Coordinates of C-alpha atoms and ligand atoms in Angstrom, one line a residue:
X213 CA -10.0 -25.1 19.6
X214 CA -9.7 -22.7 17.1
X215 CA -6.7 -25.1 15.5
X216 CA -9.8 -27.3 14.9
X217 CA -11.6 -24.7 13.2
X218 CA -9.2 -23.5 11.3
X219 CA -8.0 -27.1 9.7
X220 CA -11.7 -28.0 9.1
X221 CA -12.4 -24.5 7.4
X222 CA -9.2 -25.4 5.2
X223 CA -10.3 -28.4 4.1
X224 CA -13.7 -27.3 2.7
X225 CA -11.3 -24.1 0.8
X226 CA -9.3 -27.1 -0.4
X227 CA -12.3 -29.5 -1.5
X228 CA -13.8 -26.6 -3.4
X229 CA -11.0 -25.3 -5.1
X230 CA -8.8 -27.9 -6.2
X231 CA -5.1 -27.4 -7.0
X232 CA -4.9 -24.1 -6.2
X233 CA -2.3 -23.9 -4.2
X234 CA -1.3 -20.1 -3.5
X235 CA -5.4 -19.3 -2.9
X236 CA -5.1 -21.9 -0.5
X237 CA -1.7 -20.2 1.1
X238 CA -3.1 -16.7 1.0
X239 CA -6.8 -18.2 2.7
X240 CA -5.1 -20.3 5.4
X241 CA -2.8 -17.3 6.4
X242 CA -6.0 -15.0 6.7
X243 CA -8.5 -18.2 8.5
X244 CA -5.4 -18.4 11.5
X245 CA -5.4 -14.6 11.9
X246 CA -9.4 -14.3 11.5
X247 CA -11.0 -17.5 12.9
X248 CA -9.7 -16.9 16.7
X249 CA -11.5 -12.9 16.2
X250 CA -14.4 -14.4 14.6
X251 CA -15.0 -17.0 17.5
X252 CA -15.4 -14.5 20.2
X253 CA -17.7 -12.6 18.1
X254 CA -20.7 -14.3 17.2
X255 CA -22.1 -12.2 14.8
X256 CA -19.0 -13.1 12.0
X257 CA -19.7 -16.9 13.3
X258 CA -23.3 -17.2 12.8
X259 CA -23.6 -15.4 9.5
X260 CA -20.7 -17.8 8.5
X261 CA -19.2 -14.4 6.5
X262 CA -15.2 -15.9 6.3
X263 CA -16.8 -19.0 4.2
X264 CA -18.9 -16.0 2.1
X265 CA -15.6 -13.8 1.6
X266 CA -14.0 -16.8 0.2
X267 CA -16.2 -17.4 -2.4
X268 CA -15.5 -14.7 -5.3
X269 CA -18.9 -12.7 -6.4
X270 CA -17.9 -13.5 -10.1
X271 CA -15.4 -15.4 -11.7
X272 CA -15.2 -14.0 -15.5
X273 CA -12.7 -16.3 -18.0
X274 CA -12.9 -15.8 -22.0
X275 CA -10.6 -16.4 -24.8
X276 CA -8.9 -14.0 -26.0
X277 CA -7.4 -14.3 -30.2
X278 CA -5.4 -12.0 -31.4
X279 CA -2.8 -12.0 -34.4
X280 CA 1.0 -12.0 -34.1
X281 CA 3.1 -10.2 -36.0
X282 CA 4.1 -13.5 -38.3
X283 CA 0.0 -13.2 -39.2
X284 CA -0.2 -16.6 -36.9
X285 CA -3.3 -16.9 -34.6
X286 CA -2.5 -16.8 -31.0
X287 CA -5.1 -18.0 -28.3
X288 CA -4.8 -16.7 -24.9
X289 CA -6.8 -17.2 -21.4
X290 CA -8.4 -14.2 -19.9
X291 CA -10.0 -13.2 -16.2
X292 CA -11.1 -11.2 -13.8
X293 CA -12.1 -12.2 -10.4
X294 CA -14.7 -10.0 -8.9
X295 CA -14.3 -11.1 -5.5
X296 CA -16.2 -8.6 -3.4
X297 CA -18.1 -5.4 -3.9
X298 CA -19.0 -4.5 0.1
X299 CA -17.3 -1.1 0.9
X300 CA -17.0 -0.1 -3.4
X301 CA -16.4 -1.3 -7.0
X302 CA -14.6 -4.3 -7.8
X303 CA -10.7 -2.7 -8.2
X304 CA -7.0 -4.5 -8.3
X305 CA -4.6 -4.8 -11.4
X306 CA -4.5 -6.8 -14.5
X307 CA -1.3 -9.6 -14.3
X308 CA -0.1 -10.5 -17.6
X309 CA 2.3 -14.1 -17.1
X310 CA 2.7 -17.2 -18.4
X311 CA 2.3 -18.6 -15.1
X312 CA -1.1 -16.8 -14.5
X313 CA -4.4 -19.1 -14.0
X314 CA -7.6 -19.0 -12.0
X315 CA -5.8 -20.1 -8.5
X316 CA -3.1 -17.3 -8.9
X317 CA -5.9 -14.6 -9.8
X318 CA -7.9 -16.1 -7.0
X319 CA -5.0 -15.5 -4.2
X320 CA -4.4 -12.2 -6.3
X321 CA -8.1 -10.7 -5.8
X322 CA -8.5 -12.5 -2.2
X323 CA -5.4 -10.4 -0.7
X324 CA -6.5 -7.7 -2.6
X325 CA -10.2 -7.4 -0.6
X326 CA -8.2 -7.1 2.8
X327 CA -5.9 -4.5 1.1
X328 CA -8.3 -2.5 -0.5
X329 CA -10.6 -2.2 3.0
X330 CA -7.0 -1.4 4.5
X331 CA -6.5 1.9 2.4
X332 CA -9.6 3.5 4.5
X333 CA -10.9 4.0 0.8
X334 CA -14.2 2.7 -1.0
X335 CA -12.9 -0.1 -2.7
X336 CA -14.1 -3.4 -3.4
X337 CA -11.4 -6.6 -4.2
X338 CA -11.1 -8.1 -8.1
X339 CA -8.0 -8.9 -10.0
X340 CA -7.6 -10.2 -13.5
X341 CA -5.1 -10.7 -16.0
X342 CA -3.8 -13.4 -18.6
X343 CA -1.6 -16.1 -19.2
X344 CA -0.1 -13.8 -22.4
X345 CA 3.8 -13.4 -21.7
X346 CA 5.1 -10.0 -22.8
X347 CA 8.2 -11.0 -23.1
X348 CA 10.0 -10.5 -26.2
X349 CA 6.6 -9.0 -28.0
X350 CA 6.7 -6.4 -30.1
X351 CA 4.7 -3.1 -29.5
X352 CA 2.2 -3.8 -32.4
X353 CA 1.9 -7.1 -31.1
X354 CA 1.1 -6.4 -27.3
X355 CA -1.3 -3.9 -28.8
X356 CA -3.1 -6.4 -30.0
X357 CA -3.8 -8.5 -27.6
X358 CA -4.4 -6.0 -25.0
X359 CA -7.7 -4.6 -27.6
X360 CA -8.2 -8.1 -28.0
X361 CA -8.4 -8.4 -24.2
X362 CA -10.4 -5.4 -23.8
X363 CA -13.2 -6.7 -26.6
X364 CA -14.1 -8.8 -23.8
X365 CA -13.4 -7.6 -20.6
X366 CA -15.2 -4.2 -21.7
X367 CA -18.9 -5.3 -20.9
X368 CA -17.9 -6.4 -17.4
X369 CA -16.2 -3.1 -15.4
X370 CA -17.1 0.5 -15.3
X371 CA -16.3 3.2 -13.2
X372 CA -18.7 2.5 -10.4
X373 CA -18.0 -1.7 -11.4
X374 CA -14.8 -2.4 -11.3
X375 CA -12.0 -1.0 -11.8
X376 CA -8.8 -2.6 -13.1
X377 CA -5.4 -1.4 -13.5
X378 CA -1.3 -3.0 -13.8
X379 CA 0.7 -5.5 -12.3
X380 CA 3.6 -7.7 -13.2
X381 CA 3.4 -7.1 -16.9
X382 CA 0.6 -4.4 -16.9
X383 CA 2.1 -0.8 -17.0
X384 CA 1.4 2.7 -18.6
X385 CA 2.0 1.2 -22.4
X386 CA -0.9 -1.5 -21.7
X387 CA -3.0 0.4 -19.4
X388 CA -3.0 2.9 -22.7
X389 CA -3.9 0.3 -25.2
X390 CA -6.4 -1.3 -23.5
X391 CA -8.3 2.4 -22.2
X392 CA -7.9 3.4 -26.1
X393 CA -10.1 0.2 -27.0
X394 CA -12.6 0.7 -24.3
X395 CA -13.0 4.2 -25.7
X396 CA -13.9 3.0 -29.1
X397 CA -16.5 0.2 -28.3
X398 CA -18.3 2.5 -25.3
X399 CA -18.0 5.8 -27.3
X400 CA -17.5 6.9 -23.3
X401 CA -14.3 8.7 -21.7
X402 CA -14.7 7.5 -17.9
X403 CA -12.1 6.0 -15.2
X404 CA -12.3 2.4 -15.8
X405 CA -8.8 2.1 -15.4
X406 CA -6.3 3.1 -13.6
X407 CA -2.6 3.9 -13.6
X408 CA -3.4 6.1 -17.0
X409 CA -0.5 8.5 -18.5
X410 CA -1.1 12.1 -16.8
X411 CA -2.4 13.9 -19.8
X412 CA -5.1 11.7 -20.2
X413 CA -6.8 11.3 -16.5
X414 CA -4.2 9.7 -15.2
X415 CA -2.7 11.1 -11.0
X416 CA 0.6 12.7 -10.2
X417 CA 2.5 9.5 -7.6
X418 CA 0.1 6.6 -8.9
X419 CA 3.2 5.4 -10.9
X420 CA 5.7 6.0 -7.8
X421 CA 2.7 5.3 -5.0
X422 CA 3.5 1.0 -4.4
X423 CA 7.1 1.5 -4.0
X424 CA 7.2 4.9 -2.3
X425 CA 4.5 3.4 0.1
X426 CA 5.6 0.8 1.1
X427 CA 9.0 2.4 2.1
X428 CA 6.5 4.8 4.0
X429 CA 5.3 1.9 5.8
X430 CA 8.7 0.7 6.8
X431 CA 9.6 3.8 7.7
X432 CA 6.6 3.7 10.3
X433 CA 7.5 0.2 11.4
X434 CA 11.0 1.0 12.1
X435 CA 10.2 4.3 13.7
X436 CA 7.6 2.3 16.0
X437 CA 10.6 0.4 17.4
X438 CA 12.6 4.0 17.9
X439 CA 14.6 3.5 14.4
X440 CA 14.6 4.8 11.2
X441 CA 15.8 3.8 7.3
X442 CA 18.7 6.4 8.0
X443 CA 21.9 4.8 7.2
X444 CA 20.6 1.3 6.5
X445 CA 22.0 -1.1 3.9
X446 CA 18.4 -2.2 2.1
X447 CA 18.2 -5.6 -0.4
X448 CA 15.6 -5.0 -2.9
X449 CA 14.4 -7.9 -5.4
X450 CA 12.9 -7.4 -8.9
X451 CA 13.2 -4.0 -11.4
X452 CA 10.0 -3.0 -12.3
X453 CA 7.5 -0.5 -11.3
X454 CA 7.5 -1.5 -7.4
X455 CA 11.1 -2.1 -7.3
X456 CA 12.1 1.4 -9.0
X457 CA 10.1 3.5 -6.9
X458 CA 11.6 1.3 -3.8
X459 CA 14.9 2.8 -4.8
X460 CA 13.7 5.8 -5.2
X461 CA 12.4 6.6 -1.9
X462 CA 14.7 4.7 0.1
X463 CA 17.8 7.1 -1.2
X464 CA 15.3 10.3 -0.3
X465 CA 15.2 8.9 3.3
X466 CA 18.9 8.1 3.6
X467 CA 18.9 4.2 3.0
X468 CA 21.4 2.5 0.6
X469 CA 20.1 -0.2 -1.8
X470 CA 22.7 -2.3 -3.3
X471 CA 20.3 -5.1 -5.2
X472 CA 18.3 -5.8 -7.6
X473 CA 17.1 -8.6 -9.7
X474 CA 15.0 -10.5 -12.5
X475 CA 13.6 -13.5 -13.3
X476 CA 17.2 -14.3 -14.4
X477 CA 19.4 -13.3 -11.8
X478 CA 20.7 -10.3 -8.9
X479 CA 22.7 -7.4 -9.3
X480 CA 25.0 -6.6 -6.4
X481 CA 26.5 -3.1 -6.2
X482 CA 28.0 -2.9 -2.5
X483 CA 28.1 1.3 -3.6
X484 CA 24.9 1.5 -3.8
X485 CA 22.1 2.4 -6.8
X486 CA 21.9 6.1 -6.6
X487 CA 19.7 8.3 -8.9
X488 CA 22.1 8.1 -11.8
X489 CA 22.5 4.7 -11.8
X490 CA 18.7 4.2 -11.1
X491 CA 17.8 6.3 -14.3
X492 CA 19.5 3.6 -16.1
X493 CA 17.8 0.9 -14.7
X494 CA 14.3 2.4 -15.6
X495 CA 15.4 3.4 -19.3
X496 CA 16.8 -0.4 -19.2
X497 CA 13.5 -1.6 -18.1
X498 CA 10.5 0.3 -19.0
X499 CA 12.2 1.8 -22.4
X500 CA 14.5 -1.2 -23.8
X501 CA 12.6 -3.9 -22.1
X502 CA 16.3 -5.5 -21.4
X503 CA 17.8 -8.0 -18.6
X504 CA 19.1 -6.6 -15.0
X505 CA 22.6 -8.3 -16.2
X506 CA 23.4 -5.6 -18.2
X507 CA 23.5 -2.9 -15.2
X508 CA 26.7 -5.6 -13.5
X509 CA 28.0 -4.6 -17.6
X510 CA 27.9 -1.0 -17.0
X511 CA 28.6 0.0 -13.4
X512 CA 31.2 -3.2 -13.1
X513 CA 29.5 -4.8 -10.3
X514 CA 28.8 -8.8 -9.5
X515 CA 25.9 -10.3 -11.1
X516 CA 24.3 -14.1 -9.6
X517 CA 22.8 -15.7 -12.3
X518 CA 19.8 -17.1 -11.4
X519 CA 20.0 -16.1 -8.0
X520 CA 17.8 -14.0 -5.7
X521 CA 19.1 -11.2 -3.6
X522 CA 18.5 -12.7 0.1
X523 CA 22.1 -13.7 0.3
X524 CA 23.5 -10.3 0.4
X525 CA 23.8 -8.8 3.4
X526 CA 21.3 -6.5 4.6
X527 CA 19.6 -4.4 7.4
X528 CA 16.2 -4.6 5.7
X529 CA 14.4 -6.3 3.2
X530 CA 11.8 -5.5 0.2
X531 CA 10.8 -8.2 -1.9
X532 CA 9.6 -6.8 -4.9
X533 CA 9.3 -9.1 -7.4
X534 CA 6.7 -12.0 -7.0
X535 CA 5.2 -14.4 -5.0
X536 CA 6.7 -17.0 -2.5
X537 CA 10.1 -15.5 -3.7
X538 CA 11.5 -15.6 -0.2
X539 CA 11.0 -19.3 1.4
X540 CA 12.0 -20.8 4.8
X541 CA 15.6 -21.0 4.1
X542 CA 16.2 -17.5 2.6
X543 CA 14.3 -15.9 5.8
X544 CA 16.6 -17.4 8.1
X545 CA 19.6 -16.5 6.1
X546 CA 18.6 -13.2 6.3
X547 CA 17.5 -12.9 10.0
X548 CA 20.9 -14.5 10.7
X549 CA 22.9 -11.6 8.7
X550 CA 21.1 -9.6 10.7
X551 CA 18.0 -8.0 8.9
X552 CA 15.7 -6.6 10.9
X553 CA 13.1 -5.2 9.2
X554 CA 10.9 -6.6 5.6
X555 CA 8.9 -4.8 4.1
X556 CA 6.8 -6.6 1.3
X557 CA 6.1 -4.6 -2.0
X558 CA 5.4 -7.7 -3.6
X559 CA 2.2 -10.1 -3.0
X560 CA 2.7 -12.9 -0.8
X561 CA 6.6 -13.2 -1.8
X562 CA 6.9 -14.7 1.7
X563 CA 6.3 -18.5 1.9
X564 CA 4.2 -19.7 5.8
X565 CA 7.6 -21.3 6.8
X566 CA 9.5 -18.1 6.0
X567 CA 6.8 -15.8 7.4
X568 CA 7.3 -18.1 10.8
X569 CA 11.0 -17.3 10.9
X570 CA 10.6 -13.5 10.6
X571 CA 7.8 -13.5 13.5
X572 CA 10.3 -15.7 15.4
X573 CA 12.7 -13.7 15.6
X574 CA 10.0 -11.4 16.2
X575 CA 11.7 -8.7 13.5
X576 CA 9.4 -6.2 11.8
X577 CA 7.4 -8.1 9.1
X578 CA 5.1 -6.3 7.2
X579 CA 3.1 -8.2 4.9
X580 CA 2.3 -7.1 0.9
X581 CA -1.4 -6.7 1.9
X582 CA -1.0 -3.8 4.1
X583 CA 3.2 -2.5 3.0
X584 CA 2.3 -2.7 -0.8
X585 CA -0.8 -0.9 -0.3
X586 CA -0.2 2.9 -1.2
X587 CA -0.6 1.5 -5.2
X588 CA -4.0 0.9 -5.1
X589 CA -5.1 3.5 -2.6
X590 CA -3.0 6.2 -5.2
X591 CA -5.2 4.2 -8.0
X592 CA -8.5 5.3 -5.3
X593 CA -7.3 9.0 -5.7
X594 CA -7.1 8.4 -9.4
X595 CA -10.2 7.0 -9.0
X596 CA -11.4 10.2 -7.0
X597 CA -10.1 12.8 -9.1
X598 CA -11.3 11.5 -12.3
X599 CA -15.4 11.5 -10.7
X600 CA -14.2 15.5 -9.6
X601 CA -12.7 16.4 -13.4
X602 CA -9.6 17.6 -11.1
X603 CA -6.0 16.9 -11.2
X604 CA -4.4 17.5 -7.6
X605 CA -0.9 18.2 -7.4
X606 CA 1.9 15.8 -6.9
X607 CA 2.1 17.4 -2.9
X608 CA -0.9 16.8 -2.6
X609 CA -1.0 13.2 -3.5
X610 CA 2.1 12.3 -1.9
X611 CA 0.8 13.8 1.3
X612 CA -2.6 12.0 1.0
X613 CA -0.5 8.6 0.5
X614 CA 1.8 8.8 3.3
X615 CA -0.9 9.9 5.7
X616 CA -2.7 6.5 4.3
X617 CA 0.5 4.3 5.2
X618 CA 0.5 5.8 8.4
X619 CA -3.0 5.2 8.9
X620 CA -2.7 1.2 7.9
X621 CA 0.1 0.6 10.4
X622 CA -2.0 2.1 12.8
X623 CA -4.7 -0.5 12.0
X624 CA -1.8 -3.1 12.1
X625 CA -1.0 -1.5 15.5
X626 CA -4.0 -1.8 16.8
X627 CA -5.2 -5.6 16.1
X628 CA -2.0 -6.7 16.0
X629 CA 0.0 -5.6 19.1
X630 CA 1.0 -7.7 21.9
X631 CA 3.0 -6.1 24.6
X632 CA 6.3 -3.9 22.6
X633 CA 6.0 -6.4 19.3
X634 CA 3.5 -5.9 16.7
X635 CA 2.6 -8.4 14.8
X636 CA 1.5 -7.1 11.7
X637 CA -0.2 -10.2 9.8
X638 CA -2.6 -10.6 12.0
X639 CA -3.7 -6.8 12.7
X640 CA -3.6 -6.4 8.9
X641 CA -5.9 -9.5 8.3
X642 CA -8.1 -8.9 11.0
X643 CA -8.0 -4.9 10.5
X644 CA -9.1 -5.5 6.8
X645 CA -11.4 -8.5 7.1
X646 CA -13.4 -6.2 10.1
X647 CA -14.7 -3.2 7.9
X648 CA -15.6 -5.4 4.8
X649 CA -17.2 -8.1 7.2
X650 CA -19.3 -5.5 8.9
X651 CA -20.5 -4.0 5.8
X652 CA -21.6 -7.6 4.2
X653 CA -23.9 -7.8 7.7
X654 CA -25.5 -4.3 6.8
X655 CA -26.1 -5.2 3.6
X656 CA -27.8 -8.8 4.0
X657 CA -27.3 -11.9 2.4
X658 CA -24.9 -11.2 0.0
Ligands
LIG731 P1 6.7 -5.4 -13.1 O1 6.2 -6.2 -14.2 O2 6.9 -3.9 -13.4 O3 8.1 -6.0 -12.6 C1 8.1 -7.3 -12.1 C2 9.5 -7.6 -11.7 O4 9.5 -8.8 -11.0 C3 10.5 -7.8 -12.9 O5 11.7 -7.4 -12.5 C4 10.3 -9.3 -13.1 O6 11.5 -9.9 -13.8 C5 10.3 -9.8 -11.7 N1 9.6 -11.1 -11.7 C6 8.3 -11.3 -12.1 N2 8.0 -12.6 -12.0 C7 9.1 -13.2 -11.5 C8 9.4 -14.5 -11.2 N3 8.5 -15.5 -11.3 N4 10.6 -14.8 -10.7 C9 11.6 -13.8 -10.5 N5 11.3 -12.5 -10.8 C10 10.1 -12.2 -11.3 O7 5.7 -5.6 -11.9 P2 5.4 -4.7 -10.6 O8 6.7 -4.1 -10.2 O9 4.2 -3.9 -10.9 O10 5.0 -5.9 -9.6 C11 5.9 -6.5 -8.7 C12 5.2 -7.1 -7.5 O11 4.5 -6.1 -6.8 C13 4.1 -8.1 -7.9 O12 4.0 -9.1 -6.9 C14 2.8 -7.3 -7.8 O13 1.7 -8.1 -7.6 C15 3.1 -6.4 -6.7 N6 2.3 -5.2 -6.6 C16 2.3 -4.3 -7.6 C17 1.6 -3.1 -7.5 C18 1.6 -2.1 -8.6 O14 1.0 -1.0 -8.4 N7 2.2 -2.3 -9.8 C19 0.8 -2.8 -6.3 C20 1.0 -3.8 -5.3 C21 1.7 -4.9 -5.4 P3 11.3 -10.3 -15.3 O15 11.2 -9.1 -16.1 O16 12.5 -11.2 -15.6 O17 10.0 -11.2 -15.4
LIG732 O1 -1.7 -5.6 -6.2 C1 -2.1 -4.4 -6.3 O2 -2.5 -3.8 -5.3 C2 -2.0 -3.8 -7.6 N1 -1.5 -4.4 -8.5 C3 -2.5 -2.4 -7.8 C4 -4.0 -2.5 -8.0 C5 -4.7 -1.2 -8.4 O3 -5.9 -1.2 -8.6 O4 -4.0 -0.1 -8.4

């Protein structure tokens, strides 16, 4: 019955938003969890809220011209998706990509609604970005776009609005641009970003917060099955933000990560990436904007060109890169080497056939939506500190994060358990969707 449902509800998501494939993933995998809740409760069915949650508040898309540094004229697509204001102000980050376009911002700012209601914080859903690639740009020249960016984007958020902040692409250096150009056409200093360098309003942890949360979350899921990180080999994929801070945390609670990895290929280093060799990696990345290759150079380990990590042997996984990163194949490769725990700082890096072989083998799987979660509920205390004129200390914020983690997993817990095994897509979808469902019936037809 609710199969039905489900497949009928799909195919008016489909009809209405044409070739948008990973908005149509990240829907489908919220309609299954959802759709059997919302049939037993009449008040979600009548008021047809899934159908109104899936329909973004505002879709803003503008051009955006800036100059390169040859003095040609580059023309580049920007966006934000306000998807839903029910429990607070539009918030999510900013992806700049070549691959980005409506559907991916779409699946982005739809994930991100059940994320942000996760956090227990007042957030509302949105996510924007570009189709700009950063790559190989000079400073100057990413400065420009981003206050090109910001010339638009300017008259749609505000502090109590929306709220953006970084992604893939999007870190302190933009985050500083594009605040620097709000400044100047508002003549206002307020949080409408966030993610911002401490000495300007920016929080201790929000730069550590996705990574070091989502190991928190692990941590809980693998504690909730009498185990802990202690001792295990972890396989981490990507090297930016989410990846770094993955490292981080997972040496501080006795875990050895020995990957790492690009867009153009995995570093294996059996040793492991201590904080030395870590150091390196974010002065590679975040300073020389080089390749992961060159950390196989100087620590004389193997490097897979064009390879992802999932073939290395592992006892738990964190896919940190992007999405559908880990399909059907590369999940049962890992279960088989015996993984037993994922734990998703990316967004949907999991593809529906590989999500089936983790909850098959019925390992801990936690899903990006509530596992990468700690970064935008650090950007909420950003968020809170900046309305207070305070800074809190970096205890305090870490404290306030991990007690956040915990509190999502026991959200997961407690939609989501069925006899010992938890299955945490479905208490995270239906955990999320409840609070920002309820508030849409409180609030009218909206
Ligand atoms: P960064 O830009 O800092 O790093 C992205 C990393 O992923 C880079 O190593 C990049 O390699 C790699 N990558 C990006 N696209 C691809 C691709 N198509 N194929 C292979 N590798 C790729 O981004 P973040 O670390 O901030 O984001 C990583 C993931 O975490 C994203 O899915 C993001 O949505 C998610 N996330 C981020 C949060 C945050 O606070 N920053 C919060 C929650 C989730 P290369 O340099 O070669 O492109
Ligand atoms: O996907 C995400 O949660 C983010 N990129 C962080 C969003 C935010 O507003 O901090």
């Amino acid at each position: 019955m609710s199969d039905a449902k489900v497949k009928k509800f799909m195919e008016g998501i489909i009809k209405k938003n044409p070739g948008e494939v990973e908005f149509h993933q990240a829907v489908l995998e919220v309609a299954e969890s959802t759709i059997p809740y919302i049939e037993k409760n009449q008040k979600y069915k009548d008021t047809k809220i899934l159908e109104r949650i899936a329909e973004p508040e505002r879709v803003i898309m503008f051009r955006v011209p800036w100059l390169d540094d040859k003095g040609e004229v580059q023309i580049n697509r920007g966006f934000r998706i306000e998807m839903n204001s029910a429990i607070g102000p539009y918030k999510g980050g900013l992806r700049l990509h070549p691959t980005v376009y409506l559907g991916l911002l779409k699946f982005l700012a739809f994930e991100q609604v059940f994320k942000n209601s996760l956090t227990t914080l007042p957030m509302g859903g949105g996510k924007g970005g570009s189709d700009f690639d950063p790559k190989g740009k000079s400073d100057n020249e990413v400065m420009k776009f981003c206050q090109s960016f910001m010339s638009e984007l300017f008259r749609h958020i505000g502090p109590d609005t929306d709220v953006p902040a970084g992604d893939i692409g999007v870190g302190g250096r933009e985050i500083g641009f594009m605040f620097g150009q709000y400044k100047r056409l508002r003549n206002e200093f307020t949080g409408i970003l966030t993610g911002k360098a401490l000495n300007w309003g920016g929080s201790l942890i929000r730069p550590e917060a996705t990574g070091y949360g989502c190991v928190y979350f692990t941590q809980a899921m693998l504690e909730a099955q009498g185990d802990s990180l202690k001792g295990k080999v972890c396989t981490v994929s990507g090297s930016g933000n989410v990846a770094q801070y993955t490292v981080e945390k997972v040496n501080q609670l006795g875990g050895t990560c020995v990957t790492l990895s690009d867009s153009s290929g995995t570093i294996h280093d059996p040793k492991g990436i201590d904080e030395k060799k870590l150091a390196f990696v974010m002065e590679l990345k975040n300073v020389k904007r080089g390749r992961i290759k060159e950390y196989a150079t100087k620590f004389g380990c193997d490097y897979y060109e064009g390879k992802r990590p999932w073939g290395v042997t592992c006892d738990v996984a964190f896919p940190s890169a992007t999405q559908n990163e880990i399909n059907g194949a590369d999940a049962k490769v890992l279960v088989k080497n015996g993984c037993t725990a994922v734990g998703e700082g990316a967004n949907m890096p999991t593809t529906p056939e590989g999500i089936k072989v983790f909850q098959d083998a019925k390992i801990c799987y936690g899903p990006g939506k509530a596992a990468n979660a700690g970064g935008v509920a650090t950007s909420g205390l950003e968020m809170s500190q900046n309305s207070q004129r305070l800074a809190w200390t970096r205890e305090e914020v870490d404290t306030k994060l991990h007690g956040i983690m915990i509190a999502i997993h026991a959200q997961c817990e407690k939609y989501g358990k069925a006899g010992k095994y938890i299955d945490y897509v479905k208490g995270a979808n239906i955990g999320g969707f409840v609070k920002v469902a309820d508030a849409m019936l409180d609030q009218g037809l909206v």
